[in-house]
Short mmCIF file of C-alpha atoms in Angstrom, two decimals:
data_model
loop_
_atom_site.label_atom_id
_atom_site.label_comp_id
_atom_site.label_asym_id
_atom_site.label_seq_id
_atom_site.Cartn_x
_atom_site.Cartn_y
_atom_site.Cartn_z
CA UNK A 1 -19.10 -71.42 -21.33
CA UNK A 2 -22.51 -70.35 -22.61
CA UNK A 3 -25.89 -70.75 -21.75
CA UNK A 4 -28.38 -70.44 -24.33
CA UNK A 5 -31.83 -72.06 -23.07
CA UNK A 6 -32.69 -69.18 -21.10
CA UNK A 7 -32.21 -66.49 -24.15
CA UNK A 8 -34.64 -68.96 -26.21
CA UNK A 9 -36.86 -68.36 -22.97
CA UNK A 10 -37.03 -65.06 -23.26
CA UNK A 11 -37.65 -65.08 -27.21
CA UNK A 12 -40.85 -67.51 -27.00
CA UNK A 13 -42.40 -65.61 -24.19
CA UNK A 14 -42.25 -62.27 -26.21
CA UNK A 15 -43.95 -64.64 -29.22
CA UNK A 16 -46.86 -65.63 -27.31
CA UNK A 17 -47.35 -62.26 -25.75
CA UNK A 18 -47.99 -60.89 -29.45
CA UNK A 19 -49.90 -63.50 -30.54
CA UNK A 20 -52.51 -62.93 -27.59
CA UNK A 21 -52.28 -59.72 -28.35
CA UNK A 22 -53.48 -60.05 -32.04
CA UNK A 23 -55.84 -62.62 -30.85
CA UNK A 24 -57.21 -60.36 -28.34
CA UNK A 25 -57.31 -57.16 -30.44
CA UNK A 26 -59.47 -59.53 -33.07
CA UNK A 27 -61.59 -60.61 -30.55
CA UNK A 28 -62.32 -56.93 -29.35
CA UNK A 29 -62.99 -55.55 -32.80
CA UNK A 30 -65.51 -58.72 -33.52
CA UNK A 31 -67.58 -58.54 -30.23
CA UNK A 32 -68.19 -54.49 -30.89
CA UNK A 33 -69.88 -55.20 -34.37
CA UNK A 34 -73.39 -56.28 -34.12
CA UNK A 35 -76.62 -56.11 -35.71
CA UNK A 36 -79.24 -54.71 -34.26
CA UNK A 37 -83.01 -55.12 -35.23
CA UNK A 38 -85.91 -54.10 -33.53
CA UNK A 39 -86.35 -54.45 -29.60
CA UNK A 40 -89.64 -56.08 -29.85
CA UNK A 41 -92.03 -57.41 -32.07
CA UNK A 42 -92.77 -54.99 -34.74
CA UNK A 43 -96.84 -54.10 -34.79
CA UNK A 44 -98.20 -52.92 -38.01
CA UNK A 45 -102.73 -52.90 -39.35
CA UNK A 46 -103.65 -54.55 -41.79
CA UNK A 47 -103.00 -52.57 -45.47
CA UNK A 48 -100.76 -50.56 -43.84
CA UNK A 49 -96.98 -49.59 -44.40
CA UNK A 50 -94.47 -50.68 -42.05
CA UNK A 51 -90.72 -50.22 -41.52
CA UNK A 52 -88.19 -53.21 -40.31
CA UNK A 53 -85.53 -50.84 -39.01
CA UNK A 54 -81.71 -52.64 -38.72
CA UNK A 55 -78.40 -50.81 -37.82
CA UNK A 56 -74.54 -52.15 -36.63
CA UNK A 57 -72.91 -51.42 -33.60
CA UNK A 58 -70.20 -48.73 -35.32
CA UNK A 59 -70.47 -46.02 -37.65
CA UNK A 60 -69.79 -47.68 -41.13
CA UNK A 61 -71.05 -47.93 -44.59
CA UNK A 62 -72.97 -50.94 -45.37
CA UNK A 63 -72.04 -52.34 -48.83
CA UNK A 64 -74.79 -55.09 -48.63
CA UNK A 65 -78.53 -55.22 -47.12
CA UNK A 66 -80.16 -58.94 -46.98
CA UNK A 67 -83.80 -59.28 -45.43
CA UNK A 68 -85.21 -62.65 -45.33
CA UNK A 69 -88.43 -64.26 -44.28
CA UNK A 70 -87.84 -67.04 -42.23
CA UNK A 71 -90.60 -70.12 -42.29
CA UNK A 72 -90.06 -73.57 -40.65
CA UNK A 73 -86.70 -74.47 -41.59
CA UNK A 74 -86.03 -72.30 -44.80
CA UNK A 75 -85.06 -68.35 -45.09
CA UNK A 76 -86.65 -66.66 -48.12
CA UNK A 77 -84.70 -63.38 -49.61
CA UNK A 78 -87.52 -60.26 -49.24
CA UNK A 79 -85.24 -57.95 -50.34
CA UNK A 80 -81.23 -57.37 -51.24
CA UNK A 81 -79.06 -54.42 -51.74
CA UNK A 82 -75.67 -55.22 -53.12
CA UNK A 83 -73.12 -52.71 -54.33
CA UNK A 84 -75.37 -49.92 -54.36
CA UNK A 85 -78.27 -51.29 -55.77
CA UNK A 86 -81.26 -53.04 -54.97
CA UNK A 87 -81.60 -56.45 -56.83
CA UNK A 88 -85.50 -57.35 -56.95
CA UNK A 89 -84.55 -60.47 -59.24
CA UNK A 90 -83.46 -62.03 -56.19
CA UNK A 91 -86.94 -61.44 -54.05
CA UNK A 92 -89.57 -63.93 -53.80
CA UNK A 93 -92.72 -63.42 -55.72
CA UNK A 94 -95.19 -62.20 -52.74
CA UNK A 95 -92.92 -59.40 -52.22
CA UNK A 96 -92.16 -58.26 -55.59
CA UNK A 97 -93.28 -54.45 -55.78
CA UNK A 98 -94.08 -54.31 -52.21
CA UNK A 99 -90.47 -53.75 -50.25
CA UNK A 100 -88.50 -50.18 -50.54
CA UNK A 101 -84.62 -50.00 -49.15
CA UNK A 102 -84.91 -46.82 -46.83
CA UNK A 103 -81.42 -45.67 -47.06
CA UNK A 104 -80.83 -42.45 -45.88
CA UNK A 105 -78.59 -43.24 -42.99
CA UNK A 106 -76.54 -46.56 -44.61
CA UNK A 107 -73.30 -44.64 -44.85
CA UNK A 108 -73.43 -44.31 -41.03
CA UNK A 109 -74.78 -47.85 -40.25
CA UNK A 110 -78.32 -47.80 -40.23
CA UNK A 111 -80.86 -49.17 -42.96
CA UNK A 112 -85.16 -50.03 -43.17
CA UNK A 113 -86.85 -52.01 -44.97
CA UNK A 114 -90.80 -50.87 -45.91
CA UNK A 115 -93.51 -53.39 -46.42
CA UNK A 116 -95.94 -52.26 -48.33
CA UNK A 117 -99.72 -52.59 -47.35
CA UNK A 118 -99.42 -55.36 -45.32
CA UNK A 119 -101.53 -58.58 -44.79
CA UNK A 120 -101.91 -61.31 -42.82
CA UNK A 121 -99.76 -63.20 -44.39
CA UNK A 122 -97.03 -61.47 -43.89
CA UNK A 123 -96.65 -61.97 -40.09
CA UNK A 124 -93.81 -63.71 -38.67
CA UNK A 125 -90.01 -63.89 -37.86
CA UNK A 126 -87.13 -62.04 -40.21
CA UNK A 127 -84.04 -61.77 -40.33
CA UNK A 128 -81.71 -58.53 -41.75
CA UNK A 129 -78.41 -59.33 -42.74
CA UNK A 130 -75.75 -56.25 -42.93
CA UNK A 131 -72.04 -56.42 -44.11
CA UNK A 132 -69.59 -53.78 -44.40
CA UNK A 133 -66.02 -53.99 -46.17
CA UNK A 134 -64.89 -55.82 -43.37
CA UNK A 135 -67.17 -57.57 -41.02
CA UNK A 136 -70.93 -59.09 -41.52
CA UNK A 137 -73.64 -59.63 -38.67
CA UNK A 138 -77.56 -60.65 -38.33
CA UNK A 139 -80.86 -59.80 -36.36
CA UNK A 140 -83.77 -61.57 -36.17
CA UNK A 141 -87.00 -60.08 -35.10
CA UNK A 142 -91.03 -60.64 -35.46
CA UNK A 143 -94.32 -58.93 -37.43
CA UNK A 144 -97.07 -58.75 -35.70
CA UNK A 145 -100.28 -58.03 -38.21
CA UNK A 146 -103.33 -56.83 -36.43
CA UNK A 147 -106.96 -55.93 -37.73
CA UNK A 148 -109.47 -53.83 -35.49
CA UNK A 149 -112.83 -55.33 -35.68
CA UNK A 150 -116.37 -53.68 -36.15
CA UNK A 151 -118.05 -52.15 -33.31
CA UNK A 152 -119.81 -54.31 -31.26
CA UNK A 153 -123.50 -55.10 -32.23
CA UNK A 154 -125.70 -55.73 -28.82
CA UNK A 155 -129.46 -57.70 -29.42
CA UNK A 156 -131.71 -59.45 -27.76
CA UNK A 157 -131.86 -63.22 -28.96
CA UNK A 158 -134.78 -64.75 -27.10
CA UNK A 159 -136.34 -65.07 -24.31
CA UNK A 160 -137.11 -68.08 -21.55
CA UNK A 161 -137.76 -69.11 -18.44
CA UNK A 162 -134.17 -68.68 -17.10
CA UNK A 163 -134.04 -64.57 -18.20
CA UNK A 164 -133.01 -63.37 -21.46
CA UNK A 165 -130.25 -64.22 -23.62
CA UNK A 166 -128.18 -61.28 -24.94
CA UNK A 167 -125.57 -61.55 -28.28
CA UNK A 168 -122.47 -59.02 -28.63
CA UNK A 169 -121.22 -59.89 -31.85
CA UNK A 170 -118.07 -57.80 -33.84
CA UNK A 171 -116.73 -59.09 -36.86
CA UNK A 172 -113.30 -58.41 -39.23
CA UNK A 173 -110.64 -59.02 -36.23
CA UNK A 174 -106.96 -60.38 -36.41
CA UNK A 175 -106.05 -62.00 -34.20
CA UNK A 176 -108.72 -63.60 -32.41
CA UNK A 177 -110.06 -60.64 -29.72
CA UNK A 178 -110.45 -61.31 -26.72
CA UNK A 179 -112.91 -60.39 -23.87
CA UNK A 180 -111.71 -56.92 -22.34
CA UNK A 181 -113.60 -56.69 -19.05
CA UNK A 182 -116.51 -59.54 -18.65
CA UNK A 183 -119.76 -57.65 -18.14
CA UNK A 184 -120.49 -56.34 -14.76
CA UNK A 185 -120.67 -52.87 -12.86
CA UNK A 186 -120.89 -54.20 -9.43
CA UNK A 187 -124.57 -54.76 -9.25
CA UNK A 188 -125.69 -58.20 -8.31
CA UNK A 189 -124.49 -61.40 -9.68
CA UNK A 190 -122.48 -62.09 -12.92
CA UNK A 191 -124.65 -63.55 -15.66
CA UNK A 192 -124.19 -66.27 -17.42
CA UNK A 193 -121.69 -65.70 -20.35
CA UNK A 194 -120.06 -67.22 -23.28
CA UNK A 195 -117.57 -66.33 -26.18
CA UNK A 196 -117.18 -68.31 -29.45
CA UNK A 197 -115.18 -67.36 -32.54
CA UNK A 198 -114.63 -68.26 -35.91
CA UNK A 199 -112.35 -67.34 -38.78
CA UNK A 200 -112.90 -66.42 -42.76
CA UNK A 201 -110.88 -65.14 -45.28
CA UNK A 202 -108.12 -65.07 -42.48
CA UNK A 203 -110.41 -62.39 -39.95
CA UNK A 204 -111.70 -63.71 -37.02
CA UNK A 205 -115.89 -62.93 -35.53
CA UNK A 206 -116.55 -63.60 -32.09
CA UNK A 207 -120.12 -63.98 -30.30
CA UNK A 208 -120.37 -63.27 -26.82
CA UNK A 209 -123.71 -64.13 -25.29
CA UNK A 210 -125.02 -63.70 -22.14
CA UNK A 211 -127.59 -64.72 -20.16
CA UNK A 212 -129.03 -61.83 -18.05
CA UNK A 213 -132.32 -63.00 -14.82
CA UNK A 214 -131.66 -59.33 -13.55
CA UNK A 215 -132.58 -55.86 -14.92
CA UNK A 216 -129.01 -54.39 -15.05
CA UNK A 217 -126.35 -52.27 -17.18
CA UNK A 218 -124.81 -54.51 -19.92
CA UNK A 219 -121.41 -54.37 -21.73
CA UNK A 220 -118.76 -55.63 -23.74
CA UNK A 221 -115.31 -54.77 -25.29
CA UNK A 222 -113.06 -56.41 -27.00
CA UNK A 223 -109.01 -56.35 -28.30
CA UNK A 224 -105.68 -57.51 -28.64
CA UNK A 225 -102.60 -58.53 -26.92
CA UNK A 226 -100.61 -56.24 -29.89
CA UNK A 227 -103.12 -53.32 -29.83
CA UNK A 228 -104.24 -50.83 -27.25
CA UNK A 229 -107.41 -50.33 -29.09
CA UNK A 230 -110.64 -51.55 -28.25
CA UNK A 231 -114.59 -51.96 -29.39
CA UNK A 232 -116.86 -51.55 -26.40
CA UNK A 233 -121.01 -51.48 -26.69
CA UNK A 234 -123.28 -51.39 -24.12
CA UNK A 235 -126.98 -51.84 -23.08
CA UNK A 236 -129.22 -51.68 -20.28
CA UNK A 237 -131.66 -54.50 -19.67
CA UNK A 238 -135.01 -53.35 -18.56
CA UNK A 239 -136.88 -55.28 -16.30
CA UNK A 240 -139.72 -56.06 -18.56
CA UNK A 241 -137.19 -58.62 -20.06
CA UNK A 242 -136.53 -60.30 -16.86
CA UNK A 243 -139.57 -60.59 -14.84
CA UNK A 244 -139.44 -63.78 -13.36
CA UNK A 245 -141.32 -66.56 -15.01
CA UNK A 246 -144.03 -67.36 -12.53
CA UNK A 247 -145.40 -63.37 -12.98
CA UNK A 248 -144.68 -63.12 -16.64
CA UNK A 249 -145.26 -66.02 -18.35
CA UNK A 250 -149.25 -66.29 -17.13
CA UNK A 251 -149.50 -62.29 -17.94
CA UNK A 252 -148.27 -63.35 -21.20
CA UNK A 253 -151.38 -65.85 -22.06
CA UNK A 254 -153.81 -63.96 -20.49
CA UNK A 255 -153.24 -61.15 -22.92
CA UNK A 256 -153.18 -64.03 -25.78
CA UNK A 257 -156.09 -65.10 -25.64
CA UNK A 258 -157.70 -61.84 -24.99
CA UNK A 259 -156.37 -60.81 -28.31
CA UNK A 260 -157.62 -63.85 -29.50
CA UNK A 261 -161.10 -63.10 -28.48
CA UNK A 262 -160.82 -59.76 -29.36
CA UNK A 263 -160.22 -60.66 -33.08
CA UNK A 264 -162.62 -63.50 -33.27
CA UNK A 265 -165.10 -60.78 -31.93
CA UNK A 266 -164.20 -58.58 -35.25
CA UNK A 267 -164.27 -60.67 -37.68
CA UNK A 268 -167.61 -62.19 -36.52
CA UNK A 269 -169.24 -58.80 -36.58
CA UNK A 270 -167.94 -58.12 -40.12
CA UNK A 271 -169.27 -61.34 -40.95
CA UNK A 272 -172.86 -60.75 -39.73
CA UNK A 273 -173.16 -57.31 -41.72
CA UNK A 274 -171.97 -58.51 -44.72
CA UNK A 275 -174.91 -61.23 -44.68
CA UNK A 276 -177.15 -58.31 -43.51
CA UNK A 277 -176.93 -55.75 -46.21
CA UNK A 278 -177.01 -58.32 -48.74
CA UNK A 279 -179.85 -59.74 -47.70
CA UNK A 280 -182.00 -56.30 -47.17
CA UNK A 281 -180.26 -55.04 -50.40
CA UNK A 282 -178.12 -51.90 -49.57
CA UNK A 283 -179.42 -49.28 -51.66
CA UNK A 284 -175.47 -47.97 -51.97
CA UNK A 285 -174.83 -51.70 -53.26
CA UNK A 286 -177.54 -51.95 -55.87
CA UNK A 287 -177.10 -48.22 -57.15
CA UNK A 288 -172.98 -48.88 -57.15
CA UNK A 289 -174.33 -52.55 -59.40
CA UNK A 290 -176.26 -50.29 -61.34
CA UNK A 291 -173.27 -48.14 -62.24
CA UNK A 292 -171.20 -50.84 -63.08
CA UNK A 293 -173.73 -52.57 -65.50
CA UNK A 294 -173.94 -49.44 -67.50
CA UNK A 295 -170.10 -48.94 -67.94
CA UNK A 296 -170.16 -52.29 -68.75
CA UNK A 297 -172.55 -52.17 -71.19
CA UNK A 298 -171.40 -48.87 -72.79
CA UNK A 299 -167.95 -50.73 -73.04
CA UNK A 300 -169.82 -53.35 -74.88
CA UNK A 301 -171.61 -50.73 -77.11
CA UNK A 302 -167.65 -49.45 -77.84
CA UNK A 303 -166.42 -52.79 -78.94
CA UNK A 304 -169.42 -53.48 -80.81
CA UNK A 305 -168.60 -50.18 -82.63
CA UNK A 306 -165.25 -50.87 -83.33
CA UNK A 307 -165.93 -54.61 -84.87
CA UNK A 308 -168.26 -52.97 -87.24
CA UNK A 309 -165.71 -50.12 -88.16
CA UNK A 310 -163.10 -52.61 -88.96
CA UNK A 311 -165.85 -54.71 -90.80
CA UNK A 312 -166.55 -52.06 -92.98
CA UNK A 313 -163.03 -51.40 -93.89
CA UNK A 314 -162.58 -54.58 -94.49
CA UNK A 315 -165.32 -54.98 -97.35
CA UNK A 316 -164.10 -51.32 -98.93
CA UNK A 317 -160.33 -52.63 -99.00
CA UNK A 318 -161.81 -55.95 -100.74
CA UNK A 319 -164.21 -54.07 -103.25
CA UNK A 320 -161.28 -51.62 -104.28
CA UNK A 321 -159.13 -54.70 -105.25
CA UNK A 322 -161.84 -56.17 -106.93
CA UNK A 323 -161.96 -52.75 -108.85
CA UNK A 324 -158.54 -53.29 -109.82
CA UNK A 325 -158.34 -56.28 -110.81
CA UNK A 326 -160.96 -55.63 -113.35
CA UNK A 327 -159.57 -52.82 -114.91
CA UNK A 328 -156.52 -54.55 -115.52
CA UNK A 329 -158.66 -56.98 -117.21
CA UNK A 330 -160.15 -54.69 -119.44
CA UNK A 331 -156.35 -53.21 -120.05
CA UNK A 332 -155.17 -56.25 -120.75
CA UNK A 333 -158.40 -57.01 -122.97
CA UNK A 334 -157.52 -53.44 -125.23
CA UNK A 335 -154.02 -54.22 -125.21
CA UNK A 336 -154.35 -57.35 -126.92
CA UNK A 337 -157.02 -55.77 -129.01
CA UNK A 338 -154.67 -53.06 -130.36
CA UNK A 339 -152.03 -55.42 -131.35
CA UNK A 340 -154.35 -57.59 -133.77
CA UNK A 341 -155.48 -54.02 -135.00
CA UNK A 342 -152.25 -53.19 -136.07
CA UNK A 343 -151.12 -56.59 -137.17
CA UNK A 344 -154.12 -56.39 -139.55
CA UNK A 345 -153.89 -52.79 -140.46
CA UNK A 346 -150.74 -51.93 -140.88
CA UNK A 347 -149.55 -48.51 -141.66
CA UNK A 348 -147.83 -49.67 -145.04
CA UNK A 349 -147.89 -52.97 -147.17
CA UNK A 350 -144.89 -55.34 -147.63
CA UNK A 351 -143.15 -54.55 -150.77
CA UNK A 352 -141.03 -57.41 -152.57
CA UNK A 353 -137.56 -56.69 -153.35
CA UNK A 354 -134.45 -59.11 -155.05
CA UNK A 355 -131.91 -59.47 -152.79
CA UNK A 356 -128.21 -60.68 -154.48
CA UNK A 357 -125.50 -61.92 -152.11
CA UNK A 358 -121.91 -60.07 -151.65
CA UNK A 359 -119.38 -62.20 -151.99
CA UNK A 360 -116.95 -60.12 -149.70
CA UNK A 361 -119.00 -61.83 -147.11
CA UNK A 362 -118.57 -65.02 -148.20
CA UNK A 363 -117.52 -67.60 -145.74
CA UNK A 364 -114.67 -69.63 -147.62
CA UNK A 365 -116.91 -72.94 -147.61
CA UNK A 366 -119.24 -70.99 -149.51
CA UNK A 367 -120.00 -71.02 -152.75
CA UNK A 368 -121.83 -68.51 -155.04
CA UNK A 369 -123.46 -68.47 -158.38
CA UNK A 370 -122.42 -66.37 -160.89
CA UNK A 371 -125.65 -63.77 -160.91
CA UNK A 372 -125.06 -64.04 -156.73
CA UNK A 373 -128.50 -65.51 -156.40
CA UNK A 374 -127.51 -68.70 -155.13
CA UNK A 375 -124.98 -70.20 -152.30
CA UNK A 376 -124.08 -73.89 -151.83
CA UNK A 377 -122.10 -75.25 -148.99
CA UNK A 378 -119.21 -77.61 -149.92
CA UNK A 379 -117.10 -79.31 -147.05
CA UNK A 380 -113.69 -79.52 -148.75
CA UNK A 381 -111.29 -76.92 -147.27
CA UNK A 382 -110.52 -73.93 -149.75
CA UNK A 383 -108.32 -70.95 -149.31
CA UNK A 384 -109.73 -68.08 -148.71
CA UNK A 385 -110.92 -66.08 -151.44
CA UNK A 386 -109.68 -62.38 -151.78
CA UNK A 387 -112.09 -59.86 -151.19
CA UNK A 388 -112.54 -55.95 -153.16
CA UNK A 389 -113.15 -54.45 -149.55
CA UNK A 390 -115.43 -52.31 -148.16
CA UNK A 391 -115.78 -49.03 -147.18
CA UNK A 392 -114.40 -48.96 -143.82
CA UNK A 393 -113.32 -52.50 -143.99
CA UNK A 394 -110.86 -54.57 -145.61
CA UNK A 395 -111.30 -57.78 -147.62
CA UNK A 396 -110.49 -59.97 -144.67
CA UNK A 397 -112.53 -58.03 -142.14
CA UNK A 398 -116.01 -58.30 -144.13
CA UNK A 399 -115.22 -62.25 -144.90
CA UNK A 400 -117.32 -64.33 -142.20
CA UNK A 401 -114.28 -66.96 -140.87
CA UNK A 402 -116.11 -69.09 -138.39
CA UNK A 403 -119.53 -69.56 -138.82
CA UNK A 404 -120.35 -69.96 -142.42
CA UNK A 405 -122.65 -67.25 -143.74
CA UNK A 406 -123.11 -64.43 -146.44
CA UNK A 407 -124.70 -61.36 -146.58
CA UNK A 408 -126.94 -59.50 -148.82
CA UNK A 409 -125.32 -56.52 -151.08
CA UNK A 410 -128.50 -54.83 -150.70
CA UNK A 411 -129.40 -53.03 -147.66
CA UNK A 412 -132.59 -51.21 -146.00
CA UNK A 413 -132.71 -48.35 -143.43
CA UNK A 414 -136.61 -48.17 -143.38
CA UNK A 415 -139.81 -49.67 -144.81
CA UNK A 416 -141.54 -52.90 -144.33
CA UNK A 417 -139.88 -55.32 -147.11
CA UNK A 418 -140.04 -59.26 -147.78
CA UNK A 419 -138.64 -61.76 -150.02
CA UNK A 420 -138.61 -65.65 -151.42
CA UNK A 421 -136.19 -67.84 -150.49
CA UNK A 422 -135.74 -71.66 -151.71
CA UNK A 423 -134.32 -73.63 -149.96
CA UNK A 424 -132.74 -77.36 -151.07
CA UNK A 425 -132.19 -79.92 -148.38
CA UNK A 426 -129.51 -82.83 -148.64
CA UNK A 427 -127.21 -84.18 -146.21
CA UNK A 428 -128.41 -83.04 -143.02
CA UNK A 429 -127.26 -79.58 -143.42
CA UNK A 430 -128.44 -76.86 -141.22
CA UNK A 431 -129.48 -73.38 -142.60
CA UNK A 432 -131.28 -69.91 -141.06
CA UNK A 433 -131.63 -66.35 -142.85
CA UNK A 434 -132.33 -63.54 -140.76
CA UNK A 435 -131.41 -59.89 -141.42
CA UNK A 436 -128.01 -58.32 -139.54
CA UNK A 437 -126.64 -54.73 -139.21
CA UNK A 438 -123.61 -54.12 -141.53
CA UNK A 439 -121.37 -54.16 -138.41
CA UNK A 440 -122.23 -57.78 -137.48
CA UNK A 441 -118.84 -59.37 -136.43
CA UNK A 442 -117.40 -61.52 -138.91
CA UNK A 443 -114.69 -63.69 -136.54
CA UNK A 444 -116.75 -64.65 -133.76
CA UNK A 445 -119.44 -68.04 -133.93
CA UNK A 446 -122.71 -66.09 -134.43
CA UNK A 447 -125.19 -67.50 -131.87
CA UNK A 448 -128.97 -69.09 -132.95
#
């Protein structure tokens, strides 16, 4: 009789052994793959470039690298490297154009992200996420931004019965600076001091004020926790500024009283001297007044001469204008007289002429008599009469076809001529008589 359970038990053990080995191998590999960032906070000066390094624990080529900005409960992508290229379209607006991937050792699992011109708003927590073909992991770290303030300026703010108030002031810090060491060199008691600060446009200004009661060195130095640099200034406070009140206050009052008395004496002497000089009539003062009076008189003479010269010029212009107007009137009168003389005693008398009408130019509504001496207007429409023509024009071109007109057969090129015309009016007919060139247009209305 065969018993199978022991063999089955042996197979189960081998199966469990294989499962345990696979699980142990996967756990060992997973434990070895880790992403590392900086060991501590990364510190950068305001306005400088900073590199955020990131690497994995094994030597392998990275296929993807992401950097996130962590704010509260959100994580925003500030740079993405994927499939061998950067993806700027995934960046948040604050970092567009301000990040560069440092990928020299990307095949060995090492990368860095450069942020250009660090601003105060860049301070905070970041996460780098690295991937290979098989594994991925992330690490978080902090970026600190610092700004080194101005050199401290020490000045005396005031004096009182307890001593001198000394102020040490510096601006342009981030974060708010701290006093590196309080004033003191082991000489006597520490002064009574207080420190205040305020923030403007992201940067801090600090005032460190102390009341100094004794003559002693005074110094102040400021710095931040994330920078080894500091700003320092020092001053020696002399005895004159910290003389006890029982001594310097009476002395000051006496000096002020003596100064006031001296000023009053000087002013009084000057006033008396002025009165005496005015009463006696100082010769020098008299000569000065005479000189000023002569200069004033000379100036008045020059002004009067200038006025007279301007009046003469004005009168000369008026006389010239009147002469021109008189000459113009005389010229106009002579021109009128010349026209009258020419009209009455012309070069030659008018000669009478006999005019006959040219039927070739007569409008179709005009009827000429056989002797061509008279013309009559008829209202009825009548076909245009044929024309015998004329030099340079055919019959249609010579005849008036719009305005009822007719030209004379005779023409003149020179001389003075006249002729008589008898008009019989009736029926409201209008008429006109005049002269025209032989080339007058026939096909248009003639203006009146």
